[in-house]
Coordinates of C-alpha atoms and ligand atoms in Angstrom, one line a residue:
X1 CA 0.3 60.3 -81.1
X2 CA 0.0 62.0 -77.7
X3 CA 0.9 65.6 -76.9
X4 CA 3.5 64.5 -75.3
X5 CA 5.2 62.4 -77.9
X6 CA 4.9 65.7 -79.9
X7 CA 6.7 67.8 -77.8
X8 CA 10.1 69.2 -78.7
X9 CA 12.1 71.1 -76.0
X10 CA 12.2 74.7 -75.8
X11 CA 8.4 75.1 -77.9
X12 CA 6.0 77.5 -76.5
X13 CA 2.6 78.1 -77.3
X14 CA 2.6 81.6 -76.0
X15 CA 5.3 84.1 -75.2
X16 CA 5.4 86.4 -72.2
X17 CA 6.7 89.0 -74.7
X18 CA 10.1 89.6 -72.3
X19 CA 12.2 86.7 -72.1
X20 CA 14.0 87.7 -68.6
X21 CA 10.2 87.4 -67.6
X22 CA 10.1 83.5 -68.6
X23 CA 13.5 82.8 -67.6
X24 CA 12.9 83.7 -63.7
X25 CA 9.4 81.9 -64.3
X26 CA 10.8 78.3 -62.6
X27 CA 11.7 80.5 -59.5
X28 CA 9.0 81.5 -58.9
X29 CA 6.7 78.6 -59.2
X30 CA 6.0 77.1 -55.8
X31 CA 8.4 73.4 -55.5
X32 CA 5.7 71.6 -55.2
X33 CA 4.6 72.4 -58.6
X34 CA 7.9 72.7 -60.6
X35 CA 8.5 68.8 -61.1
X36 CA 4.9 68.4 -63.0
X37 CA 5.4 71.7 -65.2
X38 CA 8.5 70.6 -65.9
X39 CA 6.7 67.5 -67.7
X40 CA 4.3 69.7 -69.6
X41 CA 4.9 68.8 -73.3
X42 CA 6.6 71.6 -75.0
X43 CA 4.8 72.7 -78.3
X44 CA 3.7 75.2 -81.1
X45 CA 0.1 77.0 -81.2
X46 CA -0.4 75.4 -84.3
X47 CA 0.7 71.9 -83.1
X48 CA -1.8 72.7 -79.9
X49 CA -4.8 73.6 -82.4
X50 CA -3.8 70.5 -84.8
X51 CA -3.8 68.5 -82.3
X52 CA -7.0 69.0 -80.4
X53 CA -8.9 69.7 -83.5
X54 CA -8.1 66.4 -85.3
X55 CA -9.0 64.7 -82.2
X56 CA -12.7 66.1 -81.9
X57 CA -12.9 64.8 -85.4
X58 CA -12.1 61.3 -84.1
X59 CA -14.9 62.0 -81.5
X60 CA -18.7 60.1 -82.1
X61 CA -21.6 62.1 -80.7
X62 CA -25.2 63.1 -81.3
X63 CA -24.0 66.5 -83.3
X64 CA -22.2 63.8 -85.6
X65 CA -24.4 61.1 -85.8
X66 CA -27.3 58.3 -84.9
X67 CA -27.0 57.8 -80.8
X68 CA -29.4 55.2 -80.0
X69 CA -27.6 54.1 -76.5
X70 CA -30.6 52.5 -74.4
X71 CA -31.7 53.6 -71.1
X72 CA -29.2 56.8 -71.5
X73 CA -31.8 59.5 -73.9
X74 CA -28.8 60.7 -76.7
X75 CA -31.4 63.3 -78.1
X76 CA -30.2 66.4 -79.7
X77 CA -29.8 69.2 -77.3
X78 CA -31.5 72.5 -78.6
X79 CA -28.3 74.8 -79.1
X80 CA -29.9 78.0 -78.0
X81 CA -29.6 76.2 -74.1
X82 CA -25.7 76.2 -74.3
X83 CA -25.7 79.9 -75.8
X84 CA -28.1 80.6 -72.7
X85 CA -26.2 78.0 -70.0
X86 CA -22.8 80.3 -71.0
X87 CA -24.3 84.0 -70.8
X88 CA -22.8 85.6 -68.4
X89 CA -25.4 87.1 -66.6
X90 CA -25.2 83.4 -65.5
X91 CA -22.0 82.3 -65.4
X92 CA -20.7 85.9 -64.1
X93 CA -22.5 85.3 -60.5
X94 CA -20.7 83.9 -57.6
X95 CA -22.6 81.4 -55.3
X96 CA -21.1 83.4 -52.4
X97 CA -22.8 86.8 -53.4
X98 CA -26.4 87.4 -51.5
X99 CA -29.7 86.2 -52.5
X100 CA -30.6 89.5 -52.8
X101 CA -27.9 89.9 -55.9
X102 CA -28.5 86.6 -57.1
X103 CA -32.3 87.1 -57.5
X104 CA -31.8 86.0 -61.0
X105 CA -30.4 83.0 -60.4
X106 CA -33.0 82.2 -57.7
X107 CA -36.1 82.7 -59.7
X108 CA -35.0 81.0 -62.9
X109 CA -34.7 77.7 -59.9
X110 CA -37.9 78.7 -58.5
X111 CA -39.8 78.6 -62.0
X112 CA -37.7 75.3 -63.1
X113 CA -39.2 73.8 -60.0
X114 CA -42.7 75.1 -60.5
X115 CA -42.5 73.2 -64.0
X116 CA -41.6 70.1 -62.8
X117 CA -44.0 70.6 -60.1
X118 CA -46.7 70.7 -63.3
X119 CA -44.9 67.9 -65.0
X120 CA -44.6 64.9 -62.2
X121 CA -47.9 65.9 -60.2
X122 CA -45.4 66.7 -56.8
X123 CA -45.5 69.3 -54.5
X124 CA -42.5 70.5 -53.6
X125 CA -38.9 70.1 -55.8
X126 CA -34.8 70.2 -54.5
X127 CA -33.0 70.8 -57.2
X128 CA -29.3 69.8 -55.8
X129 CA -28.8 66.0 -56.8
X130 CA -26.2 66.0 -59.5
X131 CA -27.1 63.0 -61.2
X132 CA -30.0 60.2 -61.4
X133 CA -27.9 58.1 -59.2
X134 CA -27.6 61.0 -56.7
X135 CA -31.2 61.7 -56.5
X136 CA -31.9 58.1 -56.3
X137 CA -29.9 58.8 -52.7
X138 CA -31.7 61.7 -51.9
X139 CA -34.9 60.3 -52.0
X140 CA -34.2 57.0 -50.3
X141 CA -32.4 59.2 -47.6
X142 CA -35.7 61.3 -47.5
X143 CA -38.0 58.1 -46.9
X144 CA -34.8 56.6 -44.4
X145 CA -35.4 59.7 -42.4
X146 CA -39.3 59.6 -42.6
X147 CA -39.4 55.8 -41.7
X148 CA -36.9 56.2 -38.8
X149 CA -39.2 59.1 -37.5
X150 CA -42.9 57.0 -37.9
X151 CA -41.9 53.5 -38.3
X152 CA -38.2 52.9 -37.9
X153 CA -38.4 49.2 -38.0
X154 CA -39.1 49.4 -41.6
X155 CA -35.7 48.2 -42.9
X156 CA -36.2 46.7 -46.4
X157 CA -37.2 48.2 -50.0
X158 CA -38.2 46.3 -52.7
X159 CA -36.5 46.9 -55.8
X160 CA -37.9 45.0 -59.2
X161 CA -35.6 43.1 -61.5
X162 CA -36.4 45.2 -64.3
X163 CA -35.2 48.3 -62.0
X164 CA -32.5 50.3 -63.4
X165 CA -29.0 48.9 -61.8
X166 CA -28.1 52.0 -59.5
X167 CA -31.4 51.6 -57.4
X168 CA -30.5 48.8 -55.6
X169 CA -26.8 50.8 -54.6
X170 CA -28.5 53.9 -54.0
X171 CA -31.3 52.1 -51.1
X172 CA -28.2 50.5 -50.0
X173 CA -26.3 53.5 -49.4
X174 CA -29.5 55.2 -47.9
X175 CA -28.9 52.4 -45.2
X176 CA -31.9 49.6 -46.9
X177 CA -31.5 45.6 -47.3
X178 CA -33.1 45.4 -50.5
X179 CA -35.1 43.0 -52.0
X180 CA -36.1 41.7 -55.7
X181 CA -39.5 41.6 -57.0
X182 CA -39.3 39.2 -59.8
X183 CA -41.2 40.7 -63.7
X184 CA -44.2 38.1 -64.8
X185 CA -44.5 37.2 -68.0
X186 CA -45.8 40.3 -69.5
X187 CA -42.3 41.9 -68.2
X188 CA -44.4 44.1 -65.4
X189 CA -43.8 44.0 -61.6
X190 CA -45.7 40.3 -60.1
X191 CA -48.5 41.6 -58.0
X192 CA -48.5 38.1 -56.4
X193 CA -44.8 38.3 -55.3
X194 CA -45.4 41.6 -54.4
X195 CA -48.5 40.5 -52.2
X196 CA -46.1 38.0 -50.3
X197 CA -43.0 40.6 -49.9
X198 CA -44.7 43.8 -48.9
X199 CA -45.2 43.2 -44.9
X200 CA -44.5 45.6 -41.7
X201 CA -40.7 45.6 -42.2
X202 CA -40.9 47.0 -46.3
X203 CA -40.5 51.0 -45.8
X204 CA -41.6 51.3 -49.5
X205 CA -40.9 50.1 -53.5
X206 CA -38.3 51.8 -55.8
X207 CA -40.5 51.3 -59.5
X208 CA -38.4 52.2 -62.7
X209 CA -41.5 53.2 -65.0
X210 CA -40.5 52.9 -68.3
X211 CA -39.0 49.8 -66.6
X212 CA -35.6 48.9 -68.5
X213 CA -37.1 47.2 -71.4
X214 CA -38.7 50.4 -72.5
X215 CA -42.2 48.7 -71.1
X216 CA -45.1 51.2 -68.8
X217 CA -45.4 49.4 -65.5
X218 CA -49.8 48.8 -65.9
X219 CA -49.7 47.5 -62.6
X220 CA -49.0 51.3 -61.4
X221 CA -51.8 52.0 -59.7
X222 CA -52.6 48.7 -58.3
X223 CA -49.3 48.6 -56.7
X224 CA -49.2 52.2 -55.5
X225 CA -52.3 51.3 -53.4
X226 CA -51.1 48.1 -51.9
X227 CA -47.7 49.4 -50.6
X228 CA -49.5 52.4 -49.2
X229 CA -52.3 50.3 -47.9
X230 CA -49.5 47.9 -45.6
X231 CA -47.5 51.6 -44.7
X232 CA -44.8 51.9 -47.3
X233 CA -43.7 54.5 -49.8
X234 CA -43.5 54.5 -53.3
X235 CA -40.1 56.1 -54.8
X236 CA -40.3 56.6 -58.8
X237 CA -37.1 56.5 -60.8
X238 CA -38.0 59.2 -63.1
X239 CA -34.6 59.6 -65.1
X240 CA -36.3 58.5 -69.0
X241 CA -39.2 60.9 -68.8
X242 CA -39.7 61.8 -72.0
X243 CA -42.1 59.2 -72.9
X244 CA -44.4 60.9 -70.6
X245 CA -44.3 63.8 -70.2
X246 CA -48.1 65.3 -70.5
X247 CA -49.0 61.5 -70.7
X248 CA -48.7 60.8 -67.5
X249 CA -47.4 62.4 -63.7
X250 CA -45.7 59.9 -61.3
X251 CA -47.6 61.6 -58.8
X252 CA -51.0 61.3 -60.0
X253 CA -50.3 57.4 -59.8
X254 CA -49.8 57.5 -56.3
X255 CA -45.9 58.0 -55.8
X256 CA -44.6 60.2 -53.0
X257 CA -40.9 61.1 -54.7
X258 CA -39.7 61.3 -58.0
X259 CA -36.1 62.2 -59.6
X260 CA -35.8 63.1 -62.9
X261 CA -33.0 63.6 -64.9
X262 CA -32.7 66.6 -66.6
X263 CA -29.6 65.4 -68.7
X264 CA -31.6 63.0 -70.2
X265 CA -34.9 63.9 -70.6
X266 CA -34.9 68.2 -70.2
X267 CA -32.0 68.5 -72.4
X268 CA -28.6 68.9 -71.4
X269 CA -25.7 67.2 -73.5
X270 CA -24.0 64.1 -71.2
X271 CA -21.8 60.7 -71.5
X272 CA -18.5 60.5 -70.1
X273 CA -19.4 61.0 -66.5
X274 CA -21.5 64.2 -66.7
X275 CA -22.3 67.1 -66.1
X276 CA -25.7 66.4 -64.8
X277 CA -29.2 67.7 -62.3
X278 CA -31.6 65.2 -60.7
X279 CA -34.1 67.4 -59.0
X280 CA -36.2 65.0 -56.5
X281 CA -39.8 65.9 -56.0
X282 CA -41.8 65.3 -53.1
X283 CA -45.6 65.2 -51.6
X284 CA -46.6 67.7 -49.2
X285 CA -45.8 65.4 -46.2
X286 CA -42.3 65.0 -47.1
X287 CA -41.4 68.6 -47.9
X288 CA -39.7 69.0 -44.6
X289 CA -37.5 66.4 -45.3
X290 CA -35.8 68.1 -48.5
X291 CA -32.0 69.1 -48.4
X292 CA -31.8 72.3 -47.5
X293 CA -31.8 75.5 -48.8
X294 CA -34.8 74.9 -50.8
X295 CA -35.5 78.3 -53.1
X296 CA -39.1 79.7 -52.3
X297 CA -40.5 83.1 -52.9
X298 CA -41.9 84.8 -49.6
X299 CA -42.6 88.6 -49.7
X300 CA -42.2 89.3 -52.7
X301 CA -38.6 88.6 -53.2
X302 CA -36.7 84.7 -53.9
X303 CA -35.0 83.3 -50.7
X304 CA -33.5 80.2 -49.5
X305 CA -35.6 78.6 -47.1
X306 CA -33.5 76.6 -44.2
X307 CA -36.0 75.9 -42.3
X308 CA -36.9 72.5 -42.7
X309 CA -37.3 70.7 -39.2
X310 CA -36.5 67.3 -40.9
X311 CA -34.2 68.0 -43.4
X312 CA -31.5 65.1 -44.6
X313 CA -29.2 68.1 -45.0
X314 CA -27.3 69.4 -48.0
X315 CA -26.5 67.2 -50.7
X316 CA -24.5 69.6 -52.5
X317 CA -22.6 72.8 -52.7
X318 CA -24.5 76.1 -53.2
X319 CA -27.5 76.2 -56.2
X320 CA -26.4 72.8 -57.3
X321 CA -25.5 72.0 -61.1
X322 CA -26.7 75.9 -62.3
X323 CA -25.9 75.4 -65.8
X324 CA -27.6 72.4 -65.9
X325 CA -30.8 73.6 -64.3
X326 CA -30.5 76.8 -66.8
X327 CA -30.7 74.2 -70.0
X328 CA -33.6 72.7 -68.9
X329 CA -35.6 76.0 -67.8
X330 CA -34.7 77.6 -71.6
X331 CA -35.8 74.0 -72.2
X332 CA -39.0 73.5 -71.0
X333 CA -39.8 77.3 -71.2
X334 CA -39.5 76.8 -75.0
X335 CA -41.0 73.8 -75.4
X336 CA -44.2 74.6 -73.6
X337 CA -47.0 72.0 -72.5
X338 CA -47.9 71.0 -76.1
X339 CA -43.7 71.2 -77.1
X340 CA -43.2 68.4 -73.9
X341 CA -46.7 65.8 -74.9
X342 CA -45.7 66.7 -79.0
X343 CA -42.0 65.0 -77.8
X344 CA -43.2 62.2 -75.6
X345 CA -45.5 61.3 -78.7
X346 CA -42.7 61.2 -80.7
X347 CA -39.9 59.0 -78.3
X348 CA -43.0 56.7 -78.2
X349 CA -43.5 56.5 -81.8
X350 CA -40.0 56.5 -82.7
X351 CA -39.5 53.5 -80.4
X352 CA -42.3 51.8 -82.1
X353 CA -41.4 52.4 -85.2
X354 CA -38.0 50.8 -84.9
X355 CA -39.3 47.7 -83.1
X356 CA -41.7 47.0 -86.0
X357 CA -39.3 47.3 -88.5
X358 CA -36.3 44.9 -86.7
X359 CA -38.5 42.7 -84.6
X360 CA -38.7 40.2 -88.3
X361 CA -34.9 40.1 -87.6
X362 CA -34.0 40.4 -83.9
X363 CA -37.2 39.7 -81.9
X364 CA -38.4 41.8 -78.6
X365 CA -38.9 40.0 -75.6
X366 CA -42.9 40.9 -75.4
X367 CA -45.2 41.3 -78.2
X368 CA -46.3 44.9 -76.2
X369 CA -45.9 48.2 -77.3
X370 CA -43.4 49.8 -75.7
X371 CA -42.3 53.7 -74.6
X372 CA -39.1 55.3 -75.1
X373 CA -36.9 52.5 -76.4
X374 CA -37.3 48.5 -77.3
X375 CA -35.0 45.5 -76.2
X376 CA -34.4 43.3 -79.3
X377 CA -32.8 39.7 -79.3
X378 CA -30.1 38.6 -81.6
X379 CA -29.9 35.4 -80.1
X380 CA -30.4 33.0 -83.0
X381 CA -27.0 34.4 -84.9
X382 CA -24.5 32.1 -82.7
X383 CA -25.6 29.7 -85.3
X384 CA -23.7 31.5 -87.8
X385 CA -20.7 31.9 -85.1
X386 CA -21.7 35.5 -84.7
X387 CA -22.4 37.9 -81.1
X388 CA -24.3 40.7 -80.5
X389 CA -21.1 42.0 -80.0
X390 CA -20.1 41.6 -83.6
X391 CA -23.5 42.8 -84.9
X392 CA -23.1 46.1 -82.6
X393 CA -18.7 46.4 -83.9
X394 CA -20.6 45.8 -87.9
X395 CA -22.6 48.8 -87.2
X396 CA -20.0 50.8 -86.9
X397 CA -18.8 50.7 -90.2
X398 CA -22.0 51.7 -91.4
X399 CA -21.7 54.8 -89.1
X400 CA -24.1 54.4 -86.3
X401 CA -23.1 54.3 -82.8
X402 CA -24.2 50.9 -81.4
X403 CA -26.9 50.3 -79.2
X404 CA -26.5 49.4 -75.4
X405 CA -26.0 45.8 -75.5
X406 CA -26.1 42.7 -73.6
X407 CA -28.3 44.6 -70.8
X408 CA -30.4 44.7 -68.9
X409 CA -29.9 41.2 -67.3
X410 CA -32.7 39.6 -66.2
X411 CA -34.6 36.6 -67.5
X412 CA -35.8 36.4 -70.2
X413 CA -33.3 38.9 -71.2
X414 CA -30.2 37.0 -69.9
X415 CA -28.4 36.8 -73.0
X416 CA -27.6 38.8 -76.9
X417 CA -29.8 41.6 -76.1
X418 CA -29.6 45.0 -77.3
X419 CA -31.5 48.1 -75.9
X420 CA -32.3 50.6 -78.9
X421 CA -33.3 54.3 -77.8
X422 CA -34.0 56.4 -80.8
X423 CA -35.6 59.3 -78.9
X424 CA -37.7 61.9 -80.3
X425 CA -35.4 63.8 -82.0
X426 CA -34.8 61.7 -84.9
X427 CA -36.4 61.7 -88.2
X428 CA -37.9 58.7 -90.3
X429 CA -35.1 58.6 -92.5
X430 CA -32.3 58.5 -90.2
X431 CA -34.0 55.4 -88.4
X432 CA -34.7 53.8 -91.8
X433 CA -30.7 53.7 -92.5
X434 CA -30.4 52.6 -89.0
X435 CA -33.1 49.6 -89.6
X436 CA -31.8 48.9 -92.7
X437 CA -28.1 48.4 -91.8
X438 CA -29.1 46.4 -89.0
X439 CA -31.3 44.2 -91.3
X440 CA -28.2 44.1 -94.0
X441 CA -25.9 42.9 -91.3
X442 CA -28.3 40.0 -90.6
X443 CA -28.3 38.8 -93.7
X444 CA -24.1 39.4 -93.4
X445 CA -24.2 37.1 -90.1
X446 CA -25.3 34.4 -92.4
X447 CA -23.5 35.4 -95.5
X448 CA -20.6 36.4 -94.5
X449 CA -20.0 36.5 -90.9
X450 CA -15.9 37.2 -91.1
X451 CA -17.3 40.6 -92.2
X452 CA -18.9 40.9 -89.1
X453 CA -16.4 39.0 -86.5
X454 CA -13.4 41.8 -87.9
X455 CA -15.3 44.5 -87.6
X456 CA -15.3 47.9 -87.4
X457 CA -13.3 48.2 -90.2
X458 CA -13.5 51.9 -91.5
X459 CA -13.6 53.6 -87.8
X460 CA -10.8 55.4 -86.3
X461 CA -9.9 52.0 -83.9
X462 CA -10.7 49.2 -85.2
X463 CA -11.4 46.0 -83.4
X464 CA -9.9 46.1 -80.0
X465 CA -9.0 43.2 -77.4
X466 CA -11.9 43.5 -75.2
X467 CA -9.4 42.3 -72.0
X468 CA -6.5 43.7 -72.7
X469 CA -6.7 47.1 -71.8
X470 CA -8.1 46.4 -68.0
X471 CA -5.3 44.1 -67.9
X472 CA -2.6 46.0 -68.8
X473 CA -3.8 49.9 -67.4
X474 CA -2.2 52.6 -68.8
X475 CA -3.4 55.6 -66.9
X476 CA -0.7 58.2 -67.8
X477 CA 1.7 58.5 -70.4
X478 CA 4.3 57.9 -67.6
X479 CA 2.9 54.4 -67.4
X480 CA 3.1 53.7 -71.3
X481 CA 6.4 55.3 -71.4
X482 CA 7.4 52.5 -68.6
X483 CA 8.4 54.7 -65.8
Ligands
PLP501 C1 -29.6 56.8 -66.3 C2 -30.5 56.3 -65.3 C3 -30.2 56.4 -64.0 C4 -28.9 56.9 -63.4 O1 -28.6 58.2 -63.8 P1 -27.1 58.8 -63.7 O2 -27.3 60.3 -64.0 O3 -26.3 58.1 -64.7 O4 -26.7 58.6 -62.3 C5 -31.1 55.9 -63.1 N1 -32.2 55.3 -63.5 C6 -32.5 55.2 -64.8 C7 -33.8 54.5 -65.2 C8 -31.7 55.6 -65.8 O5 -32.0 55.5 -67.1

């Protein structure tokens, strides 16, 4: 039931303690806004608190159980960064106040970048994306602008098929024809394709490394030196870092700019659209290039540096995403060097781990280790008349929010696969129950696959018509209520 189909006329939640107060209130409240309060739903406090809380208890998330969505790193988020992320010391500045009073603010983005500085092997950071998809712009804007300056009839970026889906849209956007390197058969980039595509009008590669199967592009190196050899760049989607960090720095392998994004790996809570920080890195040549203000620390006070000859501009209001950027400096400050490798050891082991345990029931792709997560096939099961779809509803019921599934799309991936993520922060046990459930509803599929095809059965929803509600859009309760 929506508020709205609880609201009885003349219910308040509050009282203004004098009613000629709240009877001249409509008066007073600019035209333009009387029609829509007049809609508010009229209720009690206690039907307000009953209301929102039995709806968070409705709600799925990694405070409430197994997350193990692919390619988006559910891990547990530390709480002490929300208890620092809402100090007010924080949250009390105002963008508009000096540097000089927001010193604070300043250095805490001045040390965040020095970290990831450390981390990816770059030289300089902007911290103002506000997501991977946004500093996946940035940084194709940043080697746009670099290529129209040297070489401007550098036009195309190549863009592997195992890239994650908003590379290709974000070189477009950056003003790029893009073009697809084809995986070999070991699911890595094909040098030999690469060989042929990487001529005088290629102003670089975008590389997604883990690629979207959860597999370390080994061809890293090799292909850093060849597109740098024939005059492109080399942009490194950065957002699943935490298979490795202290393993490995993007930079060291040759790549000139990195995002990261700090929602996944560096620990801020996400899903549902946000919030979210995709600092970019850079190499030295490039650092003129960054939106500006970049935060620097020149006489011994922190200032914002506009003087960047080449700069792309702002990409977005003041600091950027503060609270975002203040996670993952408590973050990182905690974790330390050994805290960062000790967690990378541990996506990579988790990942392993569940691989080796399913890959009897729903085989990977590759017989090769893999990083952060593992793509697993449940293509044999249409046998038994059953989808992934119906193995991912089954889970449900035994309490485990599905897997991504049917992605990523490209042979041999094109059909029934699931992406599992477990991330580091899960324990042995909880990825047993996961494993076994998932091995339980294989032997279901064949069994008893009704149980499956009508599933979820003890969730909130149950099974929902997959078409129905993006053909029938309800997008306000005016809308159900037919109006
Ligand atoms: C999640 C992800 C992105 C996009 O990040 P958003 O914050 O959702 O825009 C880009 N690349 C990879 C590899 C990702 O996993």
């Amino acid at each position: 039931m929506t508020l709205y189909e609880k609201s009885v006329a003349g219910r308040s939640a509050f009282s203004f303690g004098f009613e000629e107060d709240l009877a001249g209130v409509e008066e007073r409240v600019p035209e333009y806004a009387q029609a829509p309060m007049k809609q508010l739903p009229q209720v009690s406090e206690l039907d307000l608190v009953r209301h929102f809380t039995s709806l968070a208890s409705k709600n799925y998330g990694v405070d409430t159980g197994f997350y193990p969505l692919g390619s988006c790193t559910m891990k547990y988020n530390p709480k002490i960064n929300e208890r620092m992320a809402a100090d007010p010391r924080l949250t009390g500045r105002h963008p508009l106040d000096s540097a000089a009073d927001n010193q604070g603010i300043l250095q805490m983005e001045f040390e965040l970048k020095e970290s990831l500085q450390e981390i990816t092997g770059m030289d300089d950071f902007t911290l103002q994306p506000a997501c991977g998809a946004h500093g996946e712009l940035t940084g194709m804007l940043i080697i746009h602008a670099y290529m129209q300056d040297h070489d401007p009839k550098r036009t195309k970026v190549l863009i592997p098929d195992s890239a994650h889906g908003t590379n290709p849209a974000s070189a477009t956007m950056a003003g790029f024809q893009t073009v697809t390197i084809p995986s070999n058969e070991r699911g890595s980039v094909d040098m030999d394709a690469l060989d042929k595509l990487m001529d005088d009008t290629v102003a670089g590669i975008m590389l997604t490394n883990p690629n979207t199967v959860g597999l370390f592009e080994e061809n890293s190196t090799q292909i850093a030196e060849l597109v740098h050899a024939r005059g492109g760049l080399l942009y490194y989607d950065g957002a699943n870092l935490n298979a490795l960090m202290g393993l490995v720095r993007p930079g060291d392998l040759g790549f000139d700019v990195v995002h990261l994004n700090l929602h996944k790996t560096f620990s801020t809570p996400h899903g549902g659209g946000g919030p979210g920080a995709a600092p970019v890195g850079v190499k030295k040549f490039l650092a003129d290039y960054l939106p500006t203000p970049v935060v620097v620390y020149r006489d011994g006070a922190y200032v914002l540096d506009s003087d960047r000859p080449h700069t792309i501009g702002r990409m977005s209001a003041f600091y950027g995403n503060t609270a975002v950027l203040a996670r993952a400096y408590v973050y990182i400050q905690m974790m330390g060097r050994d805290g960062l490798l000790a967690a990378s050891h541990a996506a990579v082991i988790n990942a392993n781990y569940v691989k080796a345990l399913l890959s009897p029931y729903y085989p990977p792709a590759y017989d090769r280790p893999v990083m952060h997560e593992t793509v697993l096939s449940a293509k044999g099961y249409d046998k038994y008349g059953v989808t992934l779809l119906d193995i991912a509803k089954r889970l449900m019921d035994y309490g485990f929010h599905p897997p991504t599934i049917y992605f990523p799309h490209f042979p041999p991936y094109a059909e029934e696969v699931m992406m599992v993520e477990p991330t580091e922060s899960e324990s042995k046990e909880t990825m047993d129950a996961f494993c076994d459930a998932l091995i339980k509803i294989s032997r279901e599929a064949k069994e008893n696959p009704e149980l499956l095809l009508s599933a979820p059965h003890n969730t909130v929803v149950t099974r929902v018509n997959e078409t129905y509600a993006a053909r029938h859009l309800v997008t306000s309760h005016r809308d159900k209520q037919g109006t």
